[in-house]
Coordinates of C-alpha atoms in Angstrom, one line a residue:
Chain A
M719 CA 160.9 83.3 -76.2
N720 CA 157.9 83.2 -73.8
A721 CA 154.6 84.9 -74.7
S722 CA 155.4 88.0 -72.8
E723 CA 158.7 88.5 -74.6
L724 CA 156.7 88.1 -77.9
G725 CA 154.7 91.1 -77.0
L726 CA 151.7 89.2 -75.8
P727 CA 149.0 89.7 -74.7
M728 CA 148.0 92.0 -77.5
T729 CA 146.7 95.3 -76.1
V730 CA 143.0 95.8 -77.0
P731 CA 141.1 98.2 -74.7
A732 CA 137.5 97.5 -73.9
E733 CA 134.9 100.3 -73.5
G734 CA 133.8 101.5 -70.1
L735 CA 136.7 100.3 -68.0
P736 CA 138.9 102.3 -65.7
A737 CA 142.0 103.7 -67.3
R738 CA 144.1 102.7 -64.3
V739 CA 143.7 100.0 -61.6
R740 CA 145.4 100.1 -58.2
I741 CA 146.4 96.6 -57.2
H742 CA 146.2 96.0 -53.4
E743 CA 148.8 93.3 -53.0
V744 CA 147.9 90.9 -50.2
G745 CA 150.5 88.1 -50.7
A746 CA 152.7 89.0 -47.8
R747 CA 149.7 89.1 -45.4
D748 CA 146.7 87.2 -46.6
G749 CA 148.9 84.9 -48.6
L750 CA 151.5 84.0 -46.0
Q751 CA 149.0 83.8 -43.2
N752 CA 147.3 81.0 -45.0
E753 CA 150.4 79.0 -45.8
K754 CA 151.1 76.1 -43.5
Q755 CA 154.7 76.9 -42.9
T756 CA 156.0 80.0 -41.2
V757 CA 158.4 82.0 -43.4
P758 CA 161.4 83.6 -41.7
T759 CA 161.1 87.4 -41.1
A760 CA 164.1 88.2 -43.3
V761 CA 162.5 86.3 -46.2
K762 CA 159.2 88.1 -45.7
A763 CA 161.0 91.5 -45.7
E764 CA 162.9 90.6 -48.9
F765 CA 159.5 89.5 -50.4
V766 CA 158.0 92.9 -49.6
R767 CA 161.0 94.6 -51.0
R768 CA 160.9 92.7 -54.2
L769 CA 157.2 93.3 -54.5
A770 CA 157.8 97.0 -54.2
G771 CA 160.5 96.7 -56.9
T772 CA 157.9 95.4 -59.4
G773 CA 156.0 98.7 -59.3
L774 CA 153.2 97.6 -56.9
T775 CA 152.2 100.6 -54.9
T776 CA 150.1 99.1 -52.1
I777 CA 151.5 96.1 -50.3
E778 CA 149.7 94.8 -47.3
A779 CA 152.7 94.0 -45.1
T780 CA 151.4 92.0 -42.1
S781 CA 148.8 91.7 -39.4
F782 CA 148.7 92.8 -35.8
V783 CA 146.3 90.1 -34.8
H784 CA 147.3 88.1 -31.7
P785 CA 150.0 85.6 -32.5
K786 CA 147.9 82.9 -31.0
W787 CA 145.4 83.2 -33.9
V788 CA 147.9 83.7 -36.7
P789 CA 151.3 82.4 -35.7
Q790 CA 152.6 82.8 -39.3
L791 CA 152.6 86.6 -38.7
A792 CA 153.7 86.7 -35.1
D793 CA 156.8 88.6 -36.2
A794 CA 154.8 91.8 -37.2
E795 CA 156.9 93.9 -34.7
D796 CA 160.1 92.8 -36.4
L797 CA 158.8 92.8 -40.0
F798 CA 157.2 96.2 -40.2
P799 CA 160.3 98.3 -39.3
A800 CA 162.3 96.2 -41.8
V801 CA 160.2 97.4 -44.7
S802 CA 158.8 100.7 -43.6
D803 CA 161.4 102.7 -45.5
L804 CA 160.0 101.6 -48.8
P805 CA 158.3 104.3 -50.9
V806 CA 155.0 102.4 -51.1
D807 CA 151.8 102.2 -49.0
L808 CA 152.1 99.4 -46.5
P809 CA 148.8 98.8 -44.9
V810 CA 148.6 96.4 -41.9
L811 CA 145.6 94.5 -40.5
V812 CA 144.5 95.5 -37.0
P813 CA 141.8 93.4 -35.3
N814 CA 141.2 95.6 -32.4
E815 CA 142.5 98.6 -30.3
R816 CA 145.4 96.5 -29.0
G817 CA 146.5 95.8 -32.6
L818 CA 146.0 99.4 -33.5
D819 CA 148.3 100.5 -30.7
R820 CA 151.0 98.1 -31.9
A821 CA 150.7 99.3 -35.5
L822 CA 150.7 103.0 -34.5
A823 CA 153.7 102.5 -32.3
L824 CA 155.7 101.4 -35.3
G825 CA 154.5 104.3 -37.4
A826 CA 151.9 102.5 -39.6
R827 CA 150.0 105.0 -41.7
R828 CA 147.4 102.6 -43.2
V829 CA 145.4 100.0 -41.3
A830 CA 142.6 97.6 -42.1
V831 CA 139.8 96.1 -40.0
F832 CA 138.2 92.8 -40.9
A833 CA 134.4 92.6 -40.6
S834 CA 131.9 90.0 -41.7
A835 CA 128.7 90.2 -43.7
T836 CA 127.3 87.1 -42.0
E837 CA 126.5 86.2 -38.5
S838 CA 127.9 82.7 -38.8
F839 CA 131.4 84.0 -39.9
A840 CA 131.4 86.8 -37.4
K841 CA 130.7 84.2 -34.7
A842 CA 133.3 81.8 -36.1
N843 CA 136.0 84.3 -36.8
L844 CA 135.5 87.0 -34.1
N845 CA 133.2 85.2 -31.6
R846 CA 130.8 88.2 -31.9
T847 CA 127.6 89.1 -33.7
V848 CA 128.0 91.3 -36.8
D849 CA 127.0 94.4 -34.8
E850 CA 129.2 93.5 -31.8
A851 CA 132.1 93.3 -34.2
L852 CA 131.2 96.6 -35.8
A853 CA 131.1 98.1 -32.3
M854 CA 134.5 96.8 -31.6
F855 CA 135.9 98.4 -34.7
E856 CA 134.3 101.8 -34.0
P857 CA 137.0 103.1 -31.6
V858 CA 139.7 101.5 -33.8
V859 CA 138.6 103.4 -36.8
A860 CA 137.9 106.6 -34.8
R861 CA 141.4 106.6 -33.2
A862 CA 143.1 105.8 -36.5
K863 CA 141.2 108.6 -38.4
G864 CA 142.0 111.0 -35.5
Q865 CA 145.7 110.5 -36.3
G866 CA 145.2 110.9 -40.0
V867 CA 145.7 107.2 -40.7
H868 CA 144.0 105.7 -43.7
V869 CA 141.5 102.9 -42.9
R870 CA 140.4 100.1 -45.1
G871 CA 137.4 97.9 -44.1
Y872 CA 137.6 94.3 -45.2
L873 CA 134.2 92.7 -45.5
S874 CA 134.2 88.9 -45.8
M875 CA 131.5 86.6 -47.0
C876 CA 129.9 89.2 -49.3
F877 CA 128.5 86.6 -51.7
G878 CA 128.2 83.3 -49.9
D879 CA 129.0 81.7 -46.6
P880 CA 129.8 78.1 -45.8
W881 CA 127.1 77.8 -43.2
E882 CA 124.4 80.2 -44.6
G883 CA 124.7 79.7 -48.3
A884 CA 123.9 82.7 -50.4
V885 CA 124.2 86.1 -48.7
P886 CA 121.4 88.6 -49.5
V887 CA 122.7 91.8 -51.1
P888 CA 120.9 94.2 -48.7
Q889 CA 122.6 92.5 -45.8
V890 CA 126.0 93.3 -47.3
V891 CA 125.0 96.8 -48.2
R892 CA 124.0 97.4 -44.5
V893 CA 127.4 96.4 -43.2
C894 CA 129.2 98.4 -45.9
R895 CA 127.3 101.5 -44.9
A896 CA 128.1 101.0 -41.3
L897 CA 131.8 100.6 -42.0
L898 CA 131.8 103.8 -44.2
D899 CA 129.7 105.7 -41.6
M900 CA 132.2 104.9 -38.9
G901 CA 135.0 106.4 -41.0
C902 CA 136.5 103.7 -43.2
D903 CA 138.1 105.3 -46.3
E904 CA 137.7 102.3 -48.5
L905 CA 136.1 98.9 -48.5
S906 CA 137.2 95.6 -49.8
L907 CA 134.3 93.3 -50.8
G908 CA 135.5 89.8 -50.1
D909 CA 134.3 86.6 -51.7
T910 CA 135.9 84.6 -49.0
I911 CA 134.8 81.2 -50.3
G912 CA 135.0 82.0 -53.9
V913 CA 131.4 81.4 -54.9
A914 CA 130.5 84.7 -56.6
T915 CA 129.6 84.9 -60.3
P916 CA 129.6 88.0 -62.5
G917 CA 125.9 88.9 -62.2
H918 CA 126.1 88.8 -58.5
V919 CA 129.1 91.1 -58.5
T920 CA 127.3 93.5 -60.7
A921 CA 124.2 93.4 -58.5
L922 CA 126.1 94.0 -55.3
I923 CA 128.1 96.9 -56.7
G924 CA 125.0 98.4 -58.2
A925 CA 123.2 98.2 -54.9
L926 CA 126.1 99.9 -53.1
T927 CA 126.1 102.7 -55.7
Q928 CA 122.4 103.1 -55.3
A929 CA 122.9 103.3 -51.6
G930 CA 125.2 106.3 -52.1
V931 CA 128.5 104.5 -51.8
P932 CA 131.0 106.0 -54.3
V933 CA 132.5 103.3 -56.5
S934 CA 135.9 104.9 -55.8
A935 CA 135.6 103.7 -52.2
L936 CA 135.2 100.1 -53.4
G937 CA 137.8 97.4 -53.9
V938 CA 137.1 93.7 -54.7
H939 CA 138.8 90.7 -53.2
F940 CA 138.0 87.5 -55.1
H941 CA 139.1 83.9 -54.5
D942 CA 139.6 81.4 -57.2
T943 CA 138.1 78.4 -55.4
Y944 CA 135.7 77.8 -58.3
G945 CA 137.9 79.5 -60.9
Q946 CA 135.8 82.6 -61.0
A947 CA 138.1 85.3 -59.6
L948 CA 139.1 86.9 -62.8
S949 CA 135.7 86.9 -64.5
N950 CA 134.2 88.5 -61.3
T951 CA 137.0 91.1 -61.5
L952 CA 136.1 91.9 -65.0
A953 CA 132.4 92.4 -64.0
A954 CA 133.6 94.7 -61.2
L955 CA 135.8 96.7 -63.6
Q956 CA 132.8 97.1 -65.9
Q957 CA 131.0 98.7 -62.9
G958 CA 133.9 101.2 -62.5
V959 CA 135.7 99.5 -59.6
A960 CA 139.4 100.4 -59.9
T961 CA 140.9 98.8 -56.8
V962 CA 141.6 95.0 -57.0
D963 CA 143.1 92.8 -54.3
A964 CA 145.4 90.1 -55.5
S965 CA 148.1 87.8 -54.1
A966 CA 151.5 87.5 -55.9
G967 CA 151.8 84.0 -57.3
G968 CA 148.4 83.2 -55.9
L969 CA 149.9 82.7 -52.4
G970 CA 147.6 81.5 -49.8
G971 CA 145.8 78.9 -51.9
C972 CA 147.4 75.5 -52.2
P973 CA 146.8 74.3 -55.8
Y974 CA 146.9 70.6 -54.9
A975 CA 144.3 70.2 -52.2
K976 CA 140.6 70.4 -52.0
S977 CA 141.0 73.0 -49.2
A978 CA 142.5 75.5 -51.6
T979 CA 141.1 78.9 -50.9
G980 CA 143.0 80.3 -53.8
N981 CA 143.6 84.1 -53.8
L982 CA 143.4 85.6 -57.2
A983 CA 147.0 85.6 -58.5
T984 CA 148.4 89.1 -59.1
E985 CA 150.1 87.8 -62.3
D986 CA 146.9 86.5 -63.8
L987 CA 145.2 89.9 -63.0
V988 CA 148.1 91.8 -64.5
W989 CA 148.0 89.7 -67.7
M990 CA 144.3 90.6 -68.2
L991 CA 144.8 94.3 -67.3
R992 CA 147.8 94.5 -69.6
G993 CA 145.7 93.1 -72.5
L994 CA 143.0 95.6 -71.7
G995 CA 145.5 98.4 -71.8
I996 CA 144.7 99.3 -68.2
D997 CA 147.7 100.8 -66.4
T998 CA 148.9 99.2 -63.2
G999 CA 152.5 100.3 -63.1
V1000 CA 153.6 96.7 -62.5
D1001 CA 156.5 95.0 -64.4
L1002 CA 155.1 91.5 -65.0
G1003 CA 158.5 89.9 -65.6
R1004 CA 159.8 91.1 -62.2
L1005 CA 156.6 90.0 -60.5
V1006 CA 156.8 86.5 -62.0
A1007 CA 160.5 86.3 -60.9
T1008 CA 159.5 87.4 -57.3
S1009 CA 156.8 84.7 -57.1
V1010 CA 159.2 82.1 -58.4
W1011 CA 161.7 83.1 -55.8
M1012 CA 159.0 82.9 -53.1
A1013 CA 157.8 79.6 -54.4
A1014 CA 161.3 78.3 -54.0
H1015 CA 161.3 79.3 -50.4
L1016 CA 158.0 77.6 -49.8
G1017 CA 159.2 74.5 -51.7
R1018 CA 156.3 74.2 -54.0
P1019 CA 155.3 75.7 -57.4
S1020 CA 153.1 78.8 -57.6
P1021 CA 149.5 78.1 -58.3
S1022 CA 149.3 81.1 -60.6
R1023 CA 148.8 80.0 -64.2
T1024 CA 150.6 83.0 -65.5
V1025 CA 153.6 82.4 -63.3
R1026 CA 153.8 78.8 -64.5
A1027 CA 153.4 79.8 -68.2
L1028 CA 156.1 82.5 -68.0
S1029 CA 158.6 80.8 -65.8
H1030 CA 160.6 77.7 -66.2
Q1031 CA 159.2 76.5 -62.9
E1032 CA 158.3 72.8 -63.0
S1033 CA 156.9 70.7 -60.2
Chain B
M848 CA 127.6 70.1 -47.2
N849 CA 129.5 71.5 -50.1
A850 CA 128.7 74.9 -51.6
S851 CA 126.6 73.4 -54.4
E852 CA 124.4 71.5 -51.9
L853 CA 124.1 74.8 -50.0
G854 CA 122.4 76.3 -53.1
L855 CA 125.5 78.2 -54.3
P856 CA 126.2 79.9 -56.4
M857 CA 123.4 82.4 -55.9
T858 CA 121.6 82.9 -59.2
V859 CA 121.8 86.6 -60.3
P860 CA 121.3 87.1 -64.1
A861 CA 123.3 89.9 -65.8
E862 CA 121.9 92.0 -68.7
G863 CA 122.6 91.3 -72.3
L864 CA 123.7 87.7 -72.0
P865 CA 122.2 84.7 -73.9
A866 CA 119.4 82.8 -72.1
R867 CA 120.9 79.5 -73.0
V868 CA 124.4 78.4 -73.8
R869 CA 125.3 75.2 -75.7
I870 CA 128.4 73.6 -74.3
H871 CA 130.5 71.9 -76.9
E872 CA 132.3 69.3 -74.7
V873 CA 135.8 68.5 -76.0
G874 CA 137.2 66.4 -73.1
A875 CA 137.0 63.1 -74.9
R876 CA 138.8 64.4 -78.0
D877 CA 140.8 67.6 -77.3
G878 CA 141.3 66.5 -73.7
L879 CA 142.4 62.9 -74.1
Q880 CA 144.5 63.6 -77.2
N881 CA 146.7 65.9 -75.1
E882 CA 147.1 63.5 -72.2
K883 CA 150.4 61.6 -72.1
Q884 CA 148.9 58.2 -71.6
T885 CA 146.5 56.4 -73.9
V886 CA 143.1 55.6 -72.3
P887 CA 141.6 52.2 -73.1
T888 CA 138.7 52.3 -75.6
A889 CA 136.2 50.9 -73.0
V890 CA 137.1 53.7 -70.6
K891 CA 136.7 56.3 -73.3
A892 CA 133.3 55.0 -74.2
E893 CA 132.2 54.9 -70.6
F894 CA 133.4 58.5 -70.3
V895 CA 131.4 59.7 -73.3
R896 CA 128.3 57.8 -71.8
R897 CA 128.7 59.4 -68.5
L898 CA 129.2 62.8 -70.1
A899 CA 125.9 62.3 -72.0
G900 CA 124.3 61.4 -68.6
T901 CA 125.2 64.8 -67.2
G902 CA 122.9 66.6 -69.7
L903 CA 125.6 67.7 -72.1
T904 CA 124.2 67.6 -75.7
T905 CA 127.3 68.0 -77.8
I906 CA 130.1 65.7 -77.0
E907 CA 133.1 65.6 -79.4
A908 CA 133.9 61.9 -79.4
T909 CA 137.2 61.4 -81.2
S910 CA 139.4 62.3 -84.2
F911 CA 139.9 60.5 -87.5
V912 CA 143.4 62.0 -87.9
H913 CA 146.1 59.5 -88.8
P914 CA 147.1 57.4 -85.7
K915 CA 150.7 58.3 -86.4
W916 CA 150.0 61.9 -85.3
V917 CA 147.6 61.3 -82.5
P918 CA 148.2 57.8 -81.1
Q919 CA 145.9 58.5 -78.2
L920 CA 142.9 58.5 -80.5
A921 CA 144.0 55.6 -82.8
D922 CA 140.9 53.6 -81.7
A923 CA 138.4 55.9 -83.4
E924 CA 137.0 53.1 -85.5
D925 CA 136.2 51.1 -82.3
L926 CA 135.1 54.0 -80.1
F927 CA 132.6 55.7 -82.3
P928 CA 130.3 52.7 -82.8
A929 CA 130.5 52.1 -79.1
V930 CA 128.8 55.4 -78.3
S931 CA 126.9 56.3 -81.5
D932 CA 123.6 55.1 -80.0
L933 CA 123.6 57.9 -77.5
P934 CA 120.9 60.6 -78.0
V935 CA 123.4 63.4 -78.2
D936 CA 125.4 65.1 -81.0
L937 CA 128.8 63.4 -81.4
P938 CA 131.0 65.4 -83.7
V939 CA 134.3 64.0 -84.7
L940 CA 137.4 65.7 -86.1
V941 CA 138.4 64.9 -89.7
P942 CA 141.7 66.3 -91.0
N943 CA 141.2 65.4 -94.7
E944 CA 139.1 63.4 -97.1
R945 CA 140.5 60.1 -95.9
G946 CA 139.4 61.0 -92.4
L947 CA 136.0 62.0 -93.7
D948 CA 135.6 58.7 -95.4
R949 CA 136.4 56.9 -92.2
A950 CA 133.9 59.0 -90.2
L951 CA 131.1 58.7 -92.8
A952 CA 131.6 54.9 -93.0
L953 CA 130.7 54.8 -89.3
G954 CA 127.6 57.0 -89.7
A955 CA 129.0 60.3 -88.2
R956 CA 126.6 63.1 -88.7
R957 CA 128.8 65.9 -87.5
V958 CA 132.4 66.5 -88.4
A959 CA 134.9 69.2 -87.8
V960 CA 137.9 70.5 -89.7
F961 CA 140.9 72.2 -88.1
A962 CA 142.3 75.3 -89.7
S963 CA 144.9 77.8 -88.6
A964 CA 144.8 81.6 -88.5
T965 CA 148.5 81.9 -88.8
E966 CA 151.1 80.7 -91.4
S967 CA 153.5 79.5 -88.7
F968 CA 151.0 77.1 -87.1
A969 CA 149.6 76.0 -90.5
K970 CA 153.1 75.0 -91.4
A971 CA 153.9 73.4 -88.0
N972 CA 150.6 71.5 -87.7
L973 CA 149.6 70.8 -91.3
N974 CA 152.8 71.4 -93.2
R975 CA 150.9 73.7 -95.5
T976 CA 150.2 77.4 -95.9
V977 CA 146.9 78.7 -94.6
D978 CA 145.5 78.8 -98.0
E979 CA 146.8 75.4 -98.9
A980 CA 145.1 74.0 -95.8
L981 CA 141.8 75.8 -96.7
A982 CA 142.1 74.2 -100.2
M983 CA 142.5 70.8 -98.6
F984 CA 139.4 71.3 -96.5
E985 CA 137.2 72.5 -99.4
P986 CA 136.3 69.0 -100.7
V987 CA 136.0 67.7 -97.2
V988 CA 133.4 70.3 -96.4
A989 CA 131.6 70.0 -99.7
R990 CA 131.3 66.3 -99.5
A991 CA 130.1 66.4 -95.9
K992 CA 127.5 69.1 -96.7
G993 CA 126.4 67.1 -99.8
Q994 CA 125.5 64.3 -97.4
G995 CA 123.7 66.6 -95.0
V996 CA 126.5 66.4 -92.4
H997 CA 127.0 69.3 -90.1
V998 CA 130.4 70.9 -90.3
R999 CA 132.3 72.8 -87.6
G1000 CA 135.4 74.8 -88.5
Y1001 CA 138.0 75.0 -85.8
L1002 CA 140.3 78.0 -86.2
S1003 CA 143.4 77.9 -84.0
M1004 CA 145.7 80.7 -83.0
C1005 CA 143.0 83.4 -83.3
F1006 CA 144.6 85.7 -80.7
G1007 CA 148.3 84.9 -80.5
D1008 CA 150.8 82.5 -81.9
P1009 CA 154.0 81.1 -80.3
W1010 CA 156.1 82.2 -83.3
E1011 CA 154.4 85.3 -84.6
G1012 CA 153.1 86.9 -81.3
A1013 CA 149.9 88.9 -81.6
V1014 CA 147.6 87.8 -84.5
P1015 CA 145.9 90.8 -86.3
V1016 CA 142.1 90.7 -86.2
P1017 CA 141.7 91.1 -90.0
Q1018 CA 143.8 88.1 -90.7
V1019 CA 141.5 86.0 -88.5
V1020 CA 138.4 87.4 -90.1
R1021 CA 139.7 86.5 -93.5
V1022 CA 140.1 82.8 -92.6
C1023 CA 136.7 82.7 -90.8
R1024 CA 135.0 84.1 -93.9
A1025 CA 136.8 81.5 -96.1
L1026 CA 135.6 78.6 -93.8
L1027 CA 132.0 79.9 -93.8
D1028 CA 132.1 80.5 -97.5
M1029 CA 133.1 76.9 -98.2
G1030 CA 130.1 75.7 -96.2
C1031 CA 131.1 75.4 -92.5
D1032 CA 127.9 75.6 -90.4
E1033 CA 129.8 77.0 -87.4
L1034 CA 133.2 78.2 -86.3
S1035 CA 135.1 77.7 -83.1
L1036 CA 137.5 80.6 -82.4
G1037 CA 140.5 79.0 -80.7
D1038 CA 142.9 80.7 -78.3
T1039 CA 145.3 77.8 -78.6
I1040 CA 148.0 79.3 -76.4
G1041 CA 145.7 81.0 -74.0
V1042 CA 146.9 84.5 -74.5
A1043 CA 143.6 86.3 -75.2
T1044 CA 142.2 89.0 -73.0
P1045 CA 138.6 90.3 -72.9
G1046 CA 139.0 93.4 -75.1
H1047 CA 140.7 91.3 -77.8
V1048 CA 137.8 88.9 -77.7
T1049 CA 135.3 91.7 -78.0
A1050 CA 137.2 93.2 -80.9
L1051 CA 137.4 90.0 -82.8
I1052 CA 133.8 89.1 -82.4
G1053 CA 132.8 92.6 -83.3
A1054 CA 134.9 92.5 -86.4
L1055 CA 133.4 89.2 -87.5
T1056 CA 129.9 90.5 -86.9
Q1057 CA 130.8 93.6 -89.0
A1058 CA 132.0 91.3 -91.7
G1059 CA 128.5 89.7 -91.8
V1060 CA 129.2 86.6 -89.7
P1061 CA 126.1 85.9 -87.6
V1062 CA 127.0 85.5 -84.0
S1063 CA 124.9 82.3 -83.9
A1064 CA 127.6 80.7 -86.1
L1065 CA 130.3 81.5 -83.6
G1066 CA 131.7 79.4 -80.8
V1067 CA 134.7 80.2 -78.5
H1068 CA 137.4 77.9 -77.4
F1069 CA 139.6 79.3 -74.7
H1070 CA 142.6 77.9 -72.9
D1071 CA 143.5 78.7 -69.3
T1072 CA 147.3 78.9 -69.8
Y1073 CA 147.3 82.4 -68.2
G1074 CA 144.1 81.9 -66.2
Q1075 CA 142.0 84.0 -68.7
A1076 CA 139.6 81.4 -70.2
L1077 CA 136.5 82.3 -68.1
S1078 CA 136.9 86.1 -68.3
N1079 CA 137.3 85.8 -72.0
T1080 CA 134.2 83.6 -72.1
L1081 CA 132.3 86.3 -70.2
A1082 CA 133.4 88.8 -72.8
A1083 CA 132.2 86.6 -75.6
L1084 CA 128.8 86.0 -73.9
Q1085 CA 128.4 89.7 -73.7
Q1086 CA 128.8 89.9 -77.4
G1087 CA 126.0 87.3 -77.9
V1088 CA 128.1 84.2 -78.4
A1089 CA 126.1 81.2 -77.1
T1090 CA 128.3 78.2 -77.9
V1091 CA 131.3 77.6 -75.6
D1092 CA 133.9 74.8 -75.9
A1093 CA 135.0 73.3 -72.6
S1094 CA 136.7 70.1 -71.4
A1095 CA 135.3 68.1 -68.5
G1096 CA 137.6 68.4 -65.5
G1097 CA 139.9 70.6 -67.6
L1098 CA 141.3 67.5 -69.3
G1099 CA 144.1 68.1 -71.6
G1100 CA 146.0 70.5 -69.5
C1101 CA 148.3 69.1 -66.8
P1102 CA 148.0 71.4 -63.8
Y1103 CA 151.5 70.7 -62.5
A1104 CA 153.8 71.6 -65.4
K1105 CA 154.8 74.6 -67.2
S1106 CA 153.7 73.0 -70.5
A1107 CA 150.0 73.0 -69.3
T1108 CA 147.8 74.1 -72.2
G1109 CA 144.8 74.0 -69.9
N1110 CA 141.4 73.7 -71.6
L1111 CA 138.7 75.6 -69.9
A1112 CA 137.2 73.2 -67.4
T1113 CA 133.5 72.5 -68.1
E1114 CA 132.7 72.6 -64.4
D1115 CA 134.2 76.1 -63.9
L1116 CA 132.1 77.2 -66.9
V1117 CA 128.9 75.6 -65.6
W1118 CA 129.5 77.3 -62.2
M1119 CA 129.6 80.7 -63.8
L1120 CA 126.6 80.1 -66.1
R1121 CA 124.6 78.6 -63.3
G1122 CA 125.3 81.8 -61.2
L1123 CA 124.3 83.9 -64.2
G1124 CA 121.0 81.9 -64.6
I1125 CA 122.0 80.8 -68.0
D1126 CA 120.5 77.4 -68.9
T1127 CA 123.0 74.7 -70.0
G1128 CA 121.0 71.6 -69.1
V1129 CA 124.0 70.2 -67.3
D1130 CA 123.8 68.5 -63.8
L1131 CA 127.0 69.9 -62.1
G1132 CA 127.1 67.2 -59.5
R1133 CA 127.1 64.4 -62.1
L1134 CA 129.6 66.2 -64.2
V1135 CA 132.0 66.6 -61.2
A1136 CA 131.5 62.9 -60.4
T1137 CA 132.3 62.0 -64.0
S1138 CA 135.5 64.1 -63.9
V1139 CA 136.6 62.5 -60.6
W1140 CA 136.0 59.1 -62.1
M1141 CA 138.1 60.0 -65.2
A1142 CA 140.8 61.5 -63.0
A1143 CA 141.1 58.3 -61.1
H1144 CA 141.7 56.5 -64.4
L1145 CA 144.4 59.0 -65.3
G1146 CA 145.9 58.7 -61.8
R1147 CA 146.0 62.4 -61.1
P1148 CA 143.6 65.0 -59.8
S1149 CA 141.5 67.1 -62.1
P1150 CA 143.0 70.6 -62.7
S1151 CA 139.4 72.1 -62.5
R1152 CA 139.1 74.3 -59.5
T1153 CA 135.3 73.5 -59.3
V1154 CA 135.9 69.8 -59.4
R1155 CA 138.5 70.1 -56.6
A1156 CA 136.2 72.3 -54.5
L1157 CA 133.1 70.1 -54.9
S1158 CA 134.7 66.7 -54.6
H1159 CA 136.7 65.0 -51.9
Q1160 CA 139.5 64.5 -54.4
E1161 CA 142.9 65.1 -52.8
S1162 CA 146.3 64.7 -54.4

């Protein structure tokens, strides 16, 4: 028997944590866009279906960014209709108005824009200043909201930046406020290079709350580059955050190379939340099976420690 | 420049944590004893020297268990004298009186015994009941204390057991009390199979404190089998624990196999503590260099995410 079949982890709630956490599953988008190989559309669709079958309720499906930038997701027009019947939320990334048009034409009801907290990353990723990027998102958000579409604002480099080093908290708060003021329904605070530590997480969420941002509008998006994703998540939960981004099987971070960006693995998150008695609605066994299935398609083992421990997957 | 050279992680202390943490480095003992290959004595000695050069102050050097059980550490008699001039604490594992004799003959001033919180593991590991094992340790601890030698009591399977599943907190508290009552100076609470979650950690430490155990006598020893080691460590720090076991480079857990037991990597711990502004005295760059050097000897990359992120080590 594996540990899960033995009834582990033991459930012992901790004080002051949310009763329920919504996992925003990013494996099909953030995960697959960072894999070297392009996965066939039918496999992606089956992946999203299997994820929905695990009890996950928010599954980011794809991105309507120009195929030139993210060739791995160039099939968004084919993929989205193949999964849009699923009874789950299927947000999609839209970089600009053109992307929004494509998403709306297919009936998307949830979209996400992708902003930067630092000038260096805004320049590198969007070839714009932070404020120019915000100005570009304004009509996207306005038009989406005008059609009753839910908008998430991703904010990258909230803790550190590979060019600028540490990112001051007030700088992040300013961009968060701008995204909310233009109409974003929720934010995802991204530690894009994985350098955050728990005190920094607590400080940023505290500053946002002080600035009038309701904690219910905040999600966290941690990377495991330095192994910190789950302890940072715990710090965020202790501040009342109840939306956590994670990637099934840790997709998107290769475990065997220095360049690993390492999304937090959904299974490792579910293990912790299950132990804490926090409801996610996710069947861990099915999720592990889904990640093992996807790993077989990618031809390499999952970097998730929980997947490795609970499966018979060997490298 | 890597993130560390950029001044990352940003230092942001969190409330209610210890100002200083003592890292009990177990790589040379717990790490190497779980590696498949046996490392030459000279390499082990150089490893311990390099670890001491990073600022680590407690380096568990080896084990005086019978070579039949742990052939990887059969050279304890040669290794210990080769490092005993170092100005750091060098505890050694002693399974019984014979092991104690061997350690004392070489001038060891710190020893550790290895108890179990569960009957199944006591049987599997020591071929004794829990109480028979405790009885075996009693003269070991008494004789060590009689010579002014510091005694650590390891307690394995404090959270879950591969045969029994969840381990009740009162059962762990009873064995902890017994170890302290026989004279152990400190305890190391081991999550041998890595199944603990933060609420469980908080509950166990709370119960021990309630039972009169001073938190200063407690250390924690987490494994990363399910990716939980660092978040569990954070929970322990929040309870006031200021001694944390870790293994340089994550030695002892193979990253590529299901059977990975995965000691918490010292570098991942130091990254978090550095971000939290908690003093450890450890130079992270030197520690990473030491783990990269050791990984080269073992012929495989370190499983520590921080080592991988900060080094140019590729697999």
